[in-house]
Amino acid sequence: MKLIKKIAAIMFAFMMVFTLSSNVNAEEPAGTGKITVNDAIDGQTYTVYRILKLDDYDPNVDENGNDTGIYSYKPNGNWDKFLKDPTNKGGLEYIEIDENDYARWKGGDTDTRRAEFAKRALAWAKEHANDTDATTKIDAVNSLPASGNKVEFSGLDLGYYLVDSSVGALCSLTTTNPTISVNEKNEKPVLEKRVNTFTGMYNYCSSSDLVKYTTANFGDVVHFTLTIKNFKGAENLALNDTLEEGLELYKNKFDNDSFTVSMNLVNKDKVDTGVDPSDTTNIIRLTQNNDYTLTTSKVGNKDSFEITFTEEGYKKLEANQNCVLRISYSVVVNKNANINNINTATLTYGDNNSTQDEAYVGSLNIPVLKYTNYGGTEKNLPNAEFGLYKEDSCTTVLKFSKDDTTNVYNYDEHGDVTTTLTSDANGKIQINGLAKGTYYLKEIKAPKGYNLLKNPIKVTITPVVDTTTNKITSEKITVEKDGKTEDVTEVKVENNTGSLLPSTGGMGTTLIYLIGGALVLGSGIVLANKKRAKAK
């Protein structure tokens, strides 16, 4: 099955061989025909063009049901301009017009040649549909929207018809069977955008490796995969993708590292399990410029790209319709990323039809508050210093760059970085740009006069995801400290100060002296009383 073959071969599935009989009386045949399109795609528009008018015919069917009649055709209206055009846009290569203006097929009567003719005819019709010159303008016979998965064109003058839909071309109407039903063979394309978690060659992964959302650290590389399904019959495919400001092209360009230009055609039967890269029967690589064009641009501060297919690329799509089309590329998460970065891809096809899908990348945060509880009142503490670690042994401290304007620490494994997180005048530390996971916040220097925390605080951050849209709506922060687990909106770290101990010369020794003096005085009084008693 081939795409243009399907676009037009379905359209010319009922194509008849043209024959010329110069001795047939040129009388307009009586009767009209009808085309019914079954399984039509609701929401799509179907259009019919009469390329050739039936001038006369002598129908005959043999005992086996084969049509052995004689037919004569002439170009209909301005279609003669197309049929006499010798270029690669015209139909002269396929149909010849004799000196009496009669037409018949020439050359091999194959599916491929009929498909080529159909493609050219449809392109010509669309190119000249809006001409202001009446000598070149091509008018459609009728256009109808699909409703209830059905379209019916009736009252058609007999002839040779091209039927087009806003997805792709369909069929022809033969004069031997003026009332004809046609089954829609085109499919409405489906676009899926996913985050690719596969660690190998991205276009070879299974469906389970493609997810709607992920979280990432600032500076991490994230891989996206676009999958196009049901492109059978679709024309004018164009894929546009625009990145959010929190995402940028890897190395700021598309190359072999950042863009998997292989746009592999993965067999539908194997897409759920992945494909062996060595199995060339199920992988077809498309190459830039030869099979498709890639255009990059900026939409404001956002990176954007568009892919369209060349004639050579469409030929490969035609021959591999039982496949899905995959496009993979890489981006870097930058410090503009927030909790939910929406990345939207748009696929246009046919006559201005479009479909969209989104994938989401989020970077999470840890807000910290350093405080003490003094006399029942909380007091925020500045100048406490912490390190953040991924392992409970607190061996390798994570690195950050500080934004002095906002007093925010952004995760940063490169550049001018620090490993010390210091609470500001309000006792706050804002840590941004983290992937989901478990972290350990360890105090490495307490404010002056306060006790240093012995053990690190275990902090786990996870995305909160809308189960309907798969968007990341917020984050969940769980703190484990002193054997207790608690969900919080910020990590509160309490420090205590020690009590003031007695010192030499202070109140403690004064009390000792007073008590000792009292004892001595008391003893003297007791001795004096005893002596008086003896004297008496």
One Martini backbone bead per residue (centre of mass of N, CA, C, O) as a GRO file, in nm:
protein
  536
    1MET     BB    1   0.097   0.035   0.022
    2LYS     BB    2   0.041   0.372  -0.090
    3LEU     BB    3   0.002   0.694  -0.046
    4ILE     BB    4  -0.050   0.802  -0.334
    5LYS     BB    5  -0.200   0.550  -0.412
    6LYS     BB    6  -0.414   0.612  -0.207
    7ILE     BB    7  -0.485   0.896  -0.277
    8ALA     BB    8  -0.538   0.794  -0.591
    9ALA     BB    9  -0.594   0.496  -0.625
   10ILE     BB   10  -0.849   0.515  -0.483
   11MET     BB   11  -0.948   0.736  -0.663
   12PHE     BB   12  -0.861   0.518  -0.912
   13ALA     BB   13  -1.002   0.232  -0.867
   14PHE     BB   14  -1.218   0.288  -1.126
   15MET     BB   15  -1.047   0.292  -1.361
   16MET     BB   16  -1.047   0.351  -1.699
   17VAL     BB   17  -0.995   0.275  -2.023
   18PHE     BB   18  -0.917   0.458  -2.287
   19THR     BB   19  -1.117   0.514  -2.577
   20LEU     BB   20  -1.137   0.547  -2.942
   21SER     BB   21  -1.420   0.656  -3.159
   22SER     BB   22  -1.455   0.825  -3.461
   23ASN     BB   23  -1.746   0.682  -3.556
   24VAL     BB   24  -1.892   0.818  -3.330
   25ASN     BB   25  -2.151   0.979  -3.229
   26ALA     BB   26  -2.163   1.317  -3.100
   27GLU     BB   27  -2.349   1.251  -2.827
   28GLU     BB   28  -2.511   1.331  -2.554
   29PRO     BB   29  -2.558   1.156  -2.289
   30ALA     BB   30  -2.777   1.017  -2.092
   31GLY     BB   31  -2.789   1.097  -1.774
   32THR     BB   32  -2.690   1.030  -1.434
   33GLY     BB   33  -2.488   1.044  -1.145
   34LYS     BB   34  -2.350   0.876  -0.839
   35ILE     BB   35  -2.181   0.957  -0.528
   36THR     BB   36  -2.085   0.748  -0.253
   37VAL     BB   37  -1.951   0.809   0.073
   38ASN     BB   38  -1.818   0.592   0.283
   39ASP     BB   39  -1.675   0.639   0.583
   40ALA     BB   40  -1.678   0.917   0.651
   41ILE     BB   41  -1.530   1.207   0.786
   42ASP     BB   42  -1.621   1.389   1.020
   43GLY     BB   43  -1.557   1.734   0.930
   44GLN     BB   44  -1.516   1.677   0.638
   45THR     BB   45  -1.446   1.767   0.298
   46TYR     BB   46  -1.609   1.703  -0.016
   47THR     BB   47  -1.484   1.680  -0.362
   48VAL     BB   48  -1.577   1.737  -0.710
   49TYR     BB   49  -1.432   1.650  -1.034
   50ARG     BB   50  -1.451   1.710  -1.390
   51ILE     BB   51  -1.233   1.609  -1.631
   52LEU     BB   52  -1.429   1.426  -1.805
   53LYS     BB   53  -1.647   1.393  -2.070
   54LEU     BB   54  -1.907   1.218  -2.195
   55ASP     BB   55  -1.982   1.179  -2.527
   56ASP     BB   56  -1.987   0.857  -2.576
   57TYR     BB   57  -2.156   0.524  -2.579
   58ASP     BB   58  -2.111   0.147  -2.586
   59PRO     BB   59  -2.235  -0.074  -2.400
   60ASN     BB   60  -2.071  -0.377  -2.252
   61VAL     BB   61  -2.127  -0.717  -2.129
   62ASP     BB   62  -2.004  -1.000  -2.058
   63GLU     BB   63  -2.041  -1.320  -1.926
   64ASN     BB   64  -1.822  -1.225  -1.687
   65GLY     BB   65  -1.874  -0.900  -1.634
   66ASN     BB   66  -1.718  -0.749  -1.846
   67ASP     BB   67  -1.610  -0.456  -1.984
   68THR     BB   68  -1.664  -0.397  -2.358
   69GLY     BB   69  -1.697  -0.115  -2.418
   70ILE     BB   70  -1.746   0.205  -2.580
   71TYR     BB   71  -1.554   0.517  -2.541
   72SER     BB   72  -1.592   0.883  -2.527
   73TYR     BB   73  -1.374   1.164  -2.466
   74LYS     BB   74  -1.359   1.496  -2.317
   75PRO     BB   75  -1.262   1.772  -2.212
   76ASN     BB   76  -1.336   1.967  -1.919
   77GLY     BB   77  -1.296   2.255  -1.990
   78ASN     BB   78  -0.988   2.357  -1.835
   79TRP     BB   79  -0.853   2.066  -1.841
   80ASP     BB   80  -0.691   2.092  -2.108
   81LYS     BB   81  -0.445   2.234  -1.984
   82PHE     BB   82  -0.351   1.988  -1.826
   83LEU     BB   83  -0.354   1.762  -2.056
   84LYS     BB   84  -0.137   1.953  -2.239
   85ASP     BB   85   0.080   1.943  -2.026
   86PRO     BB   86   0.436   1.854  -2.041
   87THR     BB   87   0.490   1.872  -1.762
   88ASN     BB   88   0.520   1.768  -1.417
   89LYS     BB   89   0.209   1.898  -1.384
   90GLY     BB   90   0.089   1.739  -1.608
   91GLY     BB   91  -0.110   1.498  -1.833
   92LEU     BB   92   0.036   1.415  -2.108
   93GLU     BB   93   0.178   1.146  -2.007
   94TYR     BB   94  -0.129   0.993  -1.979
   95ILE     BB   95  -0.289   1.181  -2.187
   96GLU     BB   96  -0.438   1.194  -2.505
   97ILE     BB   97  -0.501   1.443  -2.763
   98ASP     BB   98  -0.656   1.473  -3.043
   99GLU     BB   99  -0.764   1.646  -3.328
  100ASN     BB  100  -1.076   1.591  -3.206
  101ASP     BB  101  -1.059   1.603  -2.877
  102TYR     BB  102  -0.983   1.323  -2.785
  103ALA     BB  103  -0.949   1.084  -2.513
  104ARG     BB  104  -0.665   0.881  -2.389
  105TRP     BB  105  -0.486   0.643  -2.267
  106LYS     BB  106  -0.133   0.622  -2.197
  107GLY     BB  107   0.038   0.365  -2.145
  108GLY     BB  108   0.062   0.230  -1.854
  109ASP     BB  109  -0.185   0.038  -1.658
  110THR     BB  110  -0.112   0.145  -1.347
  111ASP     BB  111  -0.116   0.228  -1.024
  112THR     BB  112   0.118   0.428  -1.031
  113ARG     BB  113   0.022   0.605  -1.273
  114ARG     BB  114  -0.254   0.678  -1.160
  115ALA     BB  115  -0.142   0.816  -0.907
  116GLU     BB  116   0.018   1.035  -1.049
  117PHE     BB  117  -0.217   1.162  -1.198
  118ALA     BB  118  -0.390   1.233  -0.952
  119LYS     BB  119  -0.191   1.421  -0.813
  120ARG     BB  120  -0.176   1.629  -1.040
  121ALA     BB  121  -0.476   1.698  -1.065
  122LEU     BB  122  -0.514   1.805  -0.776
  123ALA     BB  123  -0.298   2.026  -0.784
  124TRP     BB  124  -0.423   2.183  -1.018
  125ALA     BB  125  -0.698   2.246  -0.894
  126LYS     BB  126  -0.584   2.410  -0.648
  127GLU     BB  127  -0.415   2.620  -0.806
  128HIS     BB  128  -0.693   2.711  -0.996
  129ALA     BB  129  -0.941   2.784  -0.804
  130ASN     BB  130  -0.856   3.122  -0.778
  131ASP     BB  131  -0.877   3.222  -1.047
  132THR     BB  132  -0.943   3.512  -1.260
  133ASP     BB  133  -0.903   3.338  -1.504
  134ALA     BB  134  -1.134   3.175  -1.704
  135THR     BB  135  -0.917   2.990  -1.874
  136THR     BB  136  -0.798   2.840  -1.583
  137LYS     BB  137  -1.023   2.783  -1.411
  138ILE     BB  138  -1.113   2.552  -1.144
  139ASP     BB  139  -1.410   2.383  -1.089
  140ALA     BB  140  -1.616   2.256  -0.878
  141VAL     BB  141  -1.903   2.075  -0.865
  142ASN     BB  142  -1.874   1.988  -0.548
  143SER     BB  143  -1.937   2.048  -0.186
  144LEU     BB  144  -1.928   1.834   0.113
  145PRO     BB  145  -2.015   1.743   0.419
  146ALA     BB  146  -1.976   1.525   0.665
  147SER     BB  147  -2.249   1.296   0.773
  148GLY     BB  148  -2.272   1.010   0.924
  149ASN     BB  149  -2.043   0.884   0.745
  150LYS     BB  150  -2.162   1.059   0.484
  151VAL     BB  151  -2.167   1.107   0.115
  152GLU     BB  152  -2.374   1.268  -0.150
  153PHE     BB  153  -2.362   1.266  -0.506
  154SER     BB  154  -2.591   1.411  -0.731
  155GLY     BB  155  -2.654   1.480  -1.066
  156LEU     BB  156  -2.421   1.376  -1.244
  157ASP     BB  157  -2.240   1.406  -1.500
  158LEU     BB  158  -2.103   1.213  -1.711
  159GLY     BB  159  -1.770   1.078  -1.629
  160TYR     BB  160  -1.452   1.188  -1.506
  161TYR     BB  161  -1.368   1.163  -1.160
  162LEU     BB  162  -1.261   1.365  -0.886
  163VAL     BB  163  -1.208   1.280  -0.542
  164ASP     BB  164  -1.205   1.494  -0.255
  165SER     BB  165  -1.050   1.557   0.054
  166SER     BB  166  -0.928   1.716   0.344
  167VAL     BB  167  -0.723   1.467   0.351
  168GLY     BB  168  -0.784   1.302   0.065
  169ALA     BB  169  -0.797   1.126  -0.205
  170LEU     BB  170  -1.013   0.884  -0.374
  171CYS     BB  171  -1.180   0.882  -0.674
  172SER     BB  172  -1.381   0.748  -0.943
  173LEU     BB  173  -1.615   0.780  -1.215
  174THR     BB  174  -1.780   0.556  -1.404
  175THR     BB  175  -1.975   0.491  -1.694
  176THR     BB  176  -2.069   0.190  -1.634
  177ASN     BB  177  -2.130   0.307  -1.318
  178PRO     BB  178  -2.294   0.578  -1.221
  179THR     BB  179  -2.360   0.421  -0.954
  180ILE     BB  180  -2.151   0.486  -0.669
  181SER     BB  181  -1.955   0.339  -0.415
  182VAL     BB  182  -1.740   0.479  -0.160
  183ASN     BB  183  -1.463   0.414   0.038
  184GLU     BB  184  -1.303   0.538   0.294
  185LYS     BB  185  -0.933   0.528   0.326
  186ASN     BB  186  -0.876   0.737   0.497
  187GLU     BB  187  -0.705   0.905   0.770
  188LYS     BB  188  -0.693   1.042   1.081
  189PRO     BB  189  -0.457   1.191   1.226
  190VAL     BB  190  -0.227   1.113   1.497
  191LEU     BB  191  -0.094   1.289   1.779
  192GLU     BB  192   0.206   1.227   1.981
  193LYS     BB  193   0.338   1.356   2.285
  194ARG     BB  194   0.656   1.267   2.443
  195VAL     BB  195   0.849   1.142   2.689
  196ASN     BB  196   1.174   0.999   2.672
  197THR     BB  197   1.313   0.714   2.872
  198PHE     BB  198   1.509   0.606   2.691
  199THR     BB  199   1.864   0.489   2.662
  200GLY     BB  200   1.873   0.472   2.362
  201MET     BB  201   1.730   0.458   2.066
  202TYR     BB  202   1.453   0.641   2.056
  203ASN     BB  203   1.288   0.523   1.796
  204TYR     BB  204   1.311   0.208   1.929
  205CYS     BB  205   1.102   0.217   2.129
  206SER     BB  206   0.860   0.167   2.345
  207SER     BB  207   0.561   0.281   2.465
  208SER     BB  208   0.649   0.266   2.774
  209ASP     BB  209   0.877   0.503   2.730
  210LEU     BB  210   0.624   0.693   2.693
  211VAL     BB  211   0.551   1.007   2.845
  212LYS     BB  212   0.377   1.295   2.959
  213TYR     BB  213   0.581   1.323   3.212
  214THR     BB  214   0.837   1.516   3.391
  215THR     BB  215   1.132   1.558   3.582
  216ALA     BB  216   1.393   1.819   3.635
  217ASN     BB  217   1.687   1.953   3.623
  218PHE     BB  218   1.878   2.191   3.590
  219GLY     BB  219   2.050   2.096   3.284
  220ASP     BB  220   1.892   1.884   3.175
  221VAL     BB  221   1.825   1.624   2.951
  222VAL     BB  222   1.549   1.605   2.723
  223HIS     BB  223   1.327   1.373   2.556
  224PHE     BB  224   1.145   1.381   2.255
  225THR     BB  225   0.842   1.223   2.111
  226LEU     BB  226   0.695   1.196   1.791
  227THR     BB  227   0.373   1.058   1.695
  228ILE     BB  228   0.241   0.929   1.385
  229LYS     BB  229  -0.084   0.833   1.309
  230ASN     BB  230  -0.278   0.773   1.045
  231PHE     BB  231  -0.142   0.883   0.745
  232LYS     BB  232  -0.339   0.772   0.559
  233GLY     BB  233  -0.393   1.008   0.297
  234ALA     BB  234  -0.238   1.235   0.393
  235GLU     BB  235  -0.186   1.576   0.336
  236ASN     BB  236   0.026   1.822   0.402
  237LEU     BB  237   0.246   1.763   0.604
  238ALA     BB  238   0.295   1.940   0.924
  239LEU     BB  239   0.542   2.007   1.181
  240ASN     BB  240   0.501   2.180   1.493
  241ASP     BB  241   0.743   2.316   1.741
  242THR     BB  242   0.719   2.468   2.070
  243LEU     BB  243   0.904   2.602   2.319
  244GLU     BB  244   0.955   2.675   2.618
  245GLU     BB  245   1.151   2.887   2.808
  246GLY     BB  246   1.252   2.632   2.994
  247LEU     BB  247   1.338   2.544   2.698
  248GLU     BB  248   1.614   2.413   2.496
  249LEU     BB  249   1.823   2.351   2.270
  250TYR     BB  250   2.059   2.140   2.218
  251LYS     BB  251   2.322   2.345   2.161
  252ASN     BB  252   2.133   2.543   1.992
  253LYS     BB  253   2.068   2.285   1.802
  254PHE     BB  254   2.054   2.077   1.516
  255ASP     BB  255   2.178   1.749   1.551
  256ASN     BB  256   2.290   1.432   1.611
  257ASP     BB  257   2.242   1.493   1.927
  258SER     BB  258   1.948   1.663   1.923
  259PHE     BB  259   1.841   1.512   1.644
  260THR     BB  260   1.642   1.249   1.536
  261VAL     BB  261   1.638   1.225   1.190
  262SER     BB  262   1.518   0.933   1.130
  263MET     BB  263   1.219   0.911   1.137
  264ASN     BB  264   1.092   0.644   1.205
  265LEU     BB  265   0.940   0.345   1.083
  266VAL     BB  266   0.725   0.181   1.293
  267ASN     BB  267   0.586  -0.097   1.333
  268LYS     BB  268   0.280  -0.147   1.468
  269ASP     BB  269   0.333  -0.442   1.579
  270LYS     BB  270   0.611  -0.317   1.745
  271VAL     BB  271   0.566  -0.052   1.915
  272ASP     BB  272   0.515  -0.189   2.209
  273THR     BB  273   0.828  -0.336   2.203
  274GLY     BB  274   0.997  -0.249   1.990
  275VAL     BB  275   1.313  -0.218   1.804
  276ASP     BB  276   1.551  -0.360   1.629
  277PRO     BB  277   1.813  -0.190   1.487
  278SER     BB  278   1.892  -0.441   1.288
  279ASP     BB  279   1.593  -0.423   1.171
  280THR     BB  280   1.546  -0.305   0.849
  281THR     BB  281   1.238  -0.387   0.793
  282ASN     BB  282   1.136  -0.165   1.040
  283ILE     BB  283   1.354   0.053   0.942
  284ILE     BB  284   1.334   0.398   0.826
  285ARG     BB  285   1.536   0.639   0.704
  286LEU     BB  286   1.524   0.985   0.717
  287THR     BB  287   1.644   1.267   0.531
  288GLN     BB  288   1.764   1.558   0.510
  289ASN     BB  289   1.633   1.720   0.212
  290ASN     BB  290   1.540   1.454   0.079
  291ASP     BB  291   1.265   1.392   0.274
  292TYR     BB  292   1.308   1.665   0.442
  293THR     BB  293   1.231   1.967   0.610
  294LEU     BB  294   1.413   2.203   0.827
  295THR     BB  295   1.281   2.463   1.042
  296THR     BB  296   1.411   2.731   1.224
  297SER     BB  297   1.304   2.936   1.514
  298LYS     BB  298   1.166   3.235   1.667
  299VAL     BB  299   0.924   3.280   1.941
  300GLY     BB  300   1.061   3.504   2.065
  301ASN     BB  301   1.215   3.305   2.322
  302LYS     BB  302   1.131   3.061   2.140
  303ASP     BB  303   1.177   2.757   2.023
  304SER     BB  304   1.142   2.650   1.672
  305PHE     BB  305   0.986   2.398   1.449
  306GLU     BB  306   0.970   2.257   1.104
  307ILE     BB  307   0.809   1.988   0.918
  308THR     BB  308   0.854   1.872   0.583
  309PHE     BB  309   0.778   1.702   0.281
  310THR     BB  310   0.894   1.543   0.024
  311GLU     BB  311   0.854   1.355  -0.247
  312GLU     BB  312   1.044   1.134  -0.145
  313GLY     BB  313   0.913   1.103   0.133
  314TYR     BB  314   0.629   1.019   0.035
  315LYS     BB  315   0.717   0.755  -0.094
  316LYS     BB  316   0.791   0.621   0.178
  317LEU     BB  317   0.513   0.650   0.304
  318GLU     BB  318   0.352   0.490   0.097
  319ALA     BB  319   0.520   0.210   0.152
  320ASN     BB  320   0.453   0.264   0.496
  321GLN     BB  321   0.148   0.257   0.635
  322ASN     BB  322   0.214   0.023   0.862
  323CYS     BB  323   0.300   0.281   1.040
  324VAL     BB  324   0.499   0.488   1.243
  325LEU     BB  325   0.590   0.821   1.309
  326ARG     BB  326   0.918   0.930   1.424
  327ILE     BB  327   1.029   1.207   1.642
  328SER     BB  328   1.344   1.305   1.782
  329TYR     BB  329   1.448   1.520   2.063
  330SER     BB  330   1.655   1.768   2.233
  331VAL     BB  331   1.668   1.920   2.561
  332VAL     BB  332   1.710   2.196   2.789
  333VAL     BB  333   1.694   2.280   3.120
  334ASN     BB  334   1.624   2.586   3.253
  335LYS     BB  335   1.582   2.856   3.485
  336ASN     BB  336   1.277   2.904   3.358
  337ALA     BB  337   1.168   2.674   3.486
  338ASN     BB  338   0.886   2.513   3.609
  339ILE     BB  339   0.657   2.301   3.729
  340ASN     BB  340   0.504   2.361   3.432
  341ASN     BB  341   0.598   2.269   3.103
  342ILE     BB  342   0.451   2.342   2.804
  343ASN     BB  343   0.455   2.121   2.515
  344THR     BB  344   0.369   2.199   2.176
  345ALA     BB  345   0.219   2.017   1.909
  346THR     BB  346   0.159   2.055   1.544
  347LEU     BB  347  -0.065   1.906   1.306
  348THR     BB  348  -0.087   1.939   0.962
  349TYR     BB  349  -0.356   1.869   0.715
  350GLY     BB  350  -0.454   1.904   0.426
  351ASP     BB  351  -0.719   2.147   0.455
  352ASN     BB  352  -0.639   2.292   0.740
  353ASN     BB  353  -0.580   2.075   0.931
  354SER     BB  354  -0.566   1.994   1.293
  355THR     BB  355  -0.340   1.879   1.559
  356GLN     BB  356  -0.278   1.823   1.916
  357ASP     BB  357  -0.002   1.801   2.160
  358GLU     BB  358   0.125   1.724   2.496
  359ALA     BB  359   0.404   1.794   2.713
  360TYR     BB  360   0.576   1.758   3.042
  361VAL     BB  361   0.797   1.978   3.235
  362GLY     BB  362   0.940   1.967   3.566
  363SER     BB  363   1.046   2.187   3.835
  364LEU     BB  364   1.142   2.173   4.161
  365ASN     BB  365   1.102   2.272   4.514
  366ILE     BB  366   1.272   2.415   4.822
  367PRO     BB  367   1.149   2.553   5.102
  368VAL     BB  368   1.314   2.741   5.368
  369LEU     BB  369   1.298   2.769   5.739
  370LYS     BB  370   1.467   2.961   5.981
  371TYR     BB  371   1.427   2.900   6.344
  372THR     BB  372   1.297   3.011   6.666
  373ASN     BB  373   1.178   2.939   7.004
  374TYR     BB  374   1.094   3.233   7.197
  375GLY     BB  375   0.873   3.242   7.437
  376GLY     BB  376   0.652   3.134   7.211
  377THR     BB  377   0.819   3.275   6.974
  378GLU     BB  378   0.886   3.317   6.649
  379LYS     BB  379   1.224   3.331   6.502
  380ASN     BB  380   1.403   3.437   6.251
  381LEU     BB  381   1.713   3.304   6.094
  382PRO     BB  382   2.010   3.406   6.004
  383ASN     BB  383   2.307   3.253   5.879
  384ALA     BB  384   2.239   2.976   5.793
  385GLU     BB  385   2.406   2.670   5.696
  386PHE     BB  386   2.381   2.459   5.400
  387GLY     BB  387   2.340   2.129   5.262
  388LEU     BB  388   2.277   1.934   4.963
  389TYR     BB  389   2.165   1.591   4.923
  390LYS     BB  390   2.121   1.247   4.793
  391GLU     BB  391   2.259   1.121   5.043
  392ASP     BB  392   2.262   1.014   5.377
  393SER     BB  393   2.583   1.062   5.406
  394CYS     BB  394   2.669   1.335   5.294
  395THR     BB  395   2.903   1.352   5.057
  396THR     BB  396   2.759   1.496   4.802
  397VAL     BB  397   2.733   1.812   4.713
  398LEU     BB  398   2.532   2.036   4.585
  399LYS     BB  399   2.486   2.271   4.321
  400PHE     BB  400   2.477   2.641   4.301
  401SER     BB  401   2.314   2.930   4.190
  402LYS     BB  402   2.289   3.275   4.269
  403ASP     BB  403   2.017   3.501   4.306
  404ASP     BB  404   2.044   3.813   4.438
  405THR     BB  405   1.769   3.941   4.371
  406THR     BB  406   1.587   3.676   4.485
  407ASN     BB  407   1.733   3.470   4.669
  408VAL     BB  408   1.808   3.221   4.472
  409TYR     BB  409   1.865   2.869   4.436
  410ASN     BB  410   2.013   2.714   4.155
  411TYR     BB  411   2.054   2.449   3.997
  412ASP     BB  412   2.422   2.381   3.937
  413GLU     BB  413   2.684   2.198   3.770
  414HIS     BB  414   2.770   2.477   3.652
  415GLY     BB  415   2.976   2.723   3.677
  416ASP     BB  416   2.897   2.965   3.913
  417VAL     BB  417   2.926   2.807   4.222
  418THR     BB  418   2.756   2.666   4.514
  419THR     BB  419   2.719   2.475   4.840
  420THR     BB  420   2.594   2.718   5.001
  421LEU     BB  421   2.309   2.764   5.214
  422THR     BB  422   2.170   3.083   5.305
  423SER     BB  423   2.005   3.255   5.523
  424ASP     BB  424   1.822   3.519   5.541
  425ALA     BB  425   1.676   3.780   5.713
  426ASN     BB  426   1.406   3.574   5.705
  427GLY     BB  427   1.516   3.264   5.707
  428LYS     BB  428   1.546   3.206   5.397
  429ILE     BB  429   1.532   2.929   5.145
  430GLN     BB  430   1.551   2.899   4.786
  431ILE     BB  431   1.504   2.594   4.603
  432ASN     BB  432   1.574   2.531   4.259
  433GLY     BB  433   1.570   2.280   4.010
  434LEU     BB  434   1.424   1.989   4.072
  435ALA     BB  435   1.391   1.669   4.089
  436LYS     BB  436   1.252   1.414   4.178
  437GLY     BB  437   1.296   1.315   4.529
  438THR     BB  438   1.559   1.259   4.762
  439TYR     BB  439   1.672   1.469   5.030
  440TYR     BB  440   1.951   1.631   5.221
  441LEU     BB  441   1.944   1.853   5.497
  442LYS     BB  442   2.243   2.017   5.610
  443GLU     BB  443   2.386   2.155   5.883
  444ILE     BB  444   2.706   2.351   5.892
  445LYS     BB  445   2.591   2.636   6.020
  446ALA     BB  446   2.514   2.815   6.287
  447PRO     BB  447   2.405   3.053   6.446
  448LYS     BB  448   2.494   3.255   6.672
  449GLY     BB  449   2.426   3.074   6.976
  450TYR     BB  450   2.358   2.804   6.825
  451ASN     BB  451   2.267   2.489   6.767
  452LEU     BB  452   2.378   2.222   6.598
  453LEU     BB  453   2.266   1.998   6.389
  454LYS     BB  454   2.314   1.659   6.379
  455ASN     BB  455   2.087   1.591   6.169
  456PRO     BB  456   1.947   1.538   5.887
  457ILE     BB  457   1.695   1.627   5.652
  458LYS     BB  458   1.431   1.458   5.508
  459VAL     BB  459   1.347   1.519   5.157
  460THR     BB  460   1.044   1.488   4.961
  461ILE     BB  461   0.976   1.525   4.605
  462THR     BB  462   0.662   1.562   4.422
  463PRO     BB  463   0.434   1.547   4.183
  464VAL     BB  464   0.126   1.698   4.097
  465VAL     BB  465  -0.129   1.527   3.906
  466ASP     BB  466  -0.351   1.544   3.660
  467THR     BB  467  -0.543   1.271   3.558
  468THR     BB  468  -0.663   1.404   3.293
  469THR     BB  469  -0.407   1.592   3.170
  470ASN     BB  470  -0.105   1.547   3.305
  471LYS     BB  471  -0.055   1.788   3.468
  472ILE     BB  472   0.147   1.989   3.660
  473THR     BB  473   0.025   2.161   3.952
  474SER     BB  474   0.234   2.059   4.178
  475GLU     BB  475   0.379   1.995   4.505
  476LYS     BB  476   0.528   1.750   4.723
  477ILE     BB  477   0.623   1.775   5.073
  478THR     BB  478   0.839   1.557   5.263
  479VAL     BB  479   0.914   1.515   5.612
  480GLU     BB  480   1.194   1.364   5.795
  481LYS     BB  481   1.199   1.375   6.163
  482ASP     BB  482   1.257   1.201   6.431
  483GLY     BB  483   1.062   0.967   6.299
  484LYS     BB  484   0.890   1.183   6.142
  485THR     BB  485   0.610   1.240   5.919
  486GLU     BB  486   0.556   1.529   5.689
  487ASP     BB  487   0.345   1.749   5.531
  488VAL     BB  488   0.458   2.038   5.346
  489THR     BB  489   0.535   2.375   5.224
  490GLU     BB  490   0.783   2.392   5.428
  491VAL     BB  491   1.105   2.380   5.562
  492LYS     BB  492   1.135   2.360   5.907
  493VAL     BB  493   1.412   2.497   6.103
  494GLU     BB  494   1.516   2.439   6.427
  495ASN     BB  495   1.673   2.646   6.680
  496ASN     BB  496   1.877   2.631   6.972
  497THR     BB  497   1.967   2.767   7.279
  498GLY     BB  498   2.154   2.791   7.544
  499SER     BB  499   2.200   2.828   7.869
  500LEU     BB  500   2.315   3.024   8.128
  501LEU     BB  501   2.600   2.987   8.304
  502PRO     BB  502   2.778   2.997   8.565
  503SER     BB  503   3.014   3.235   8.711
  504THR     BB  504   3.275   3.392   8.833
  505GLY     BB  505   3.128   3.633   9.046
  506GLY     BB  506   2.861   3.551   9.062
  507MET     BB  507   2.563   3.450   9.195
  508GLY     BB  508   2.661   3.174   9.287
  509THR     BB  509   2.891   3.268   9.493
  510THR     BB  510   2.721   3.458   9.664
  511LEU     BB  511   2.538   3.243   9.781
  512ILE     BB  512   2.762   3.085   9.922
  513TYR     BB  513   2.861   3.313  10.104
  514LEU     BB  514   2.592   3.365  10.253
  515ILE     BB  515   2.550   3.082  10.360
  516GLY     BB  516   2.821   3.057  10.514
  517GLY     BB  517   2.786   3.306  10.697
  518ALA     BB  518   2.531   3.204  10.839
  519LEU     BB  519   2.657   2.953  10.963
  520VAL     BB  520   2.874   3.095  11.131
  521LEU     BB  521   2.683   3.277  11.292
  522GLY     BB  522   2.519   3.050  11.417
  523SER     BB  523   2.751   2.908  11.564
  524GLY     BB  524   2.827   3.150  11.751
  525ILE     BB  525   2.559   3.167  11.901
  526VAL     BB  526   2.561   2.887  12.021
  527LEU     BB  527   2.827   2.912  12.187
  528ALA     BB  528   2.745   3.157  12.359
  529ASN     BB  529   2.505   3.020  12.506
  530LYS     BB  530   2.666   2.796  12.643
  531LYS     BB  531   2.855   2.974  12.819
  532ARG     BB  532   2.629   3.107  12.988
  533ALA     BB  533   2.520   2.852  13.111
  534LYS     BB  534   2.782   2.770  13.274
  535ALA     BB  535   2.815   3.029  13.446
  536LYS     BB  536   2.542   2.971  13.607
   0.00000   0.00000   0.00000
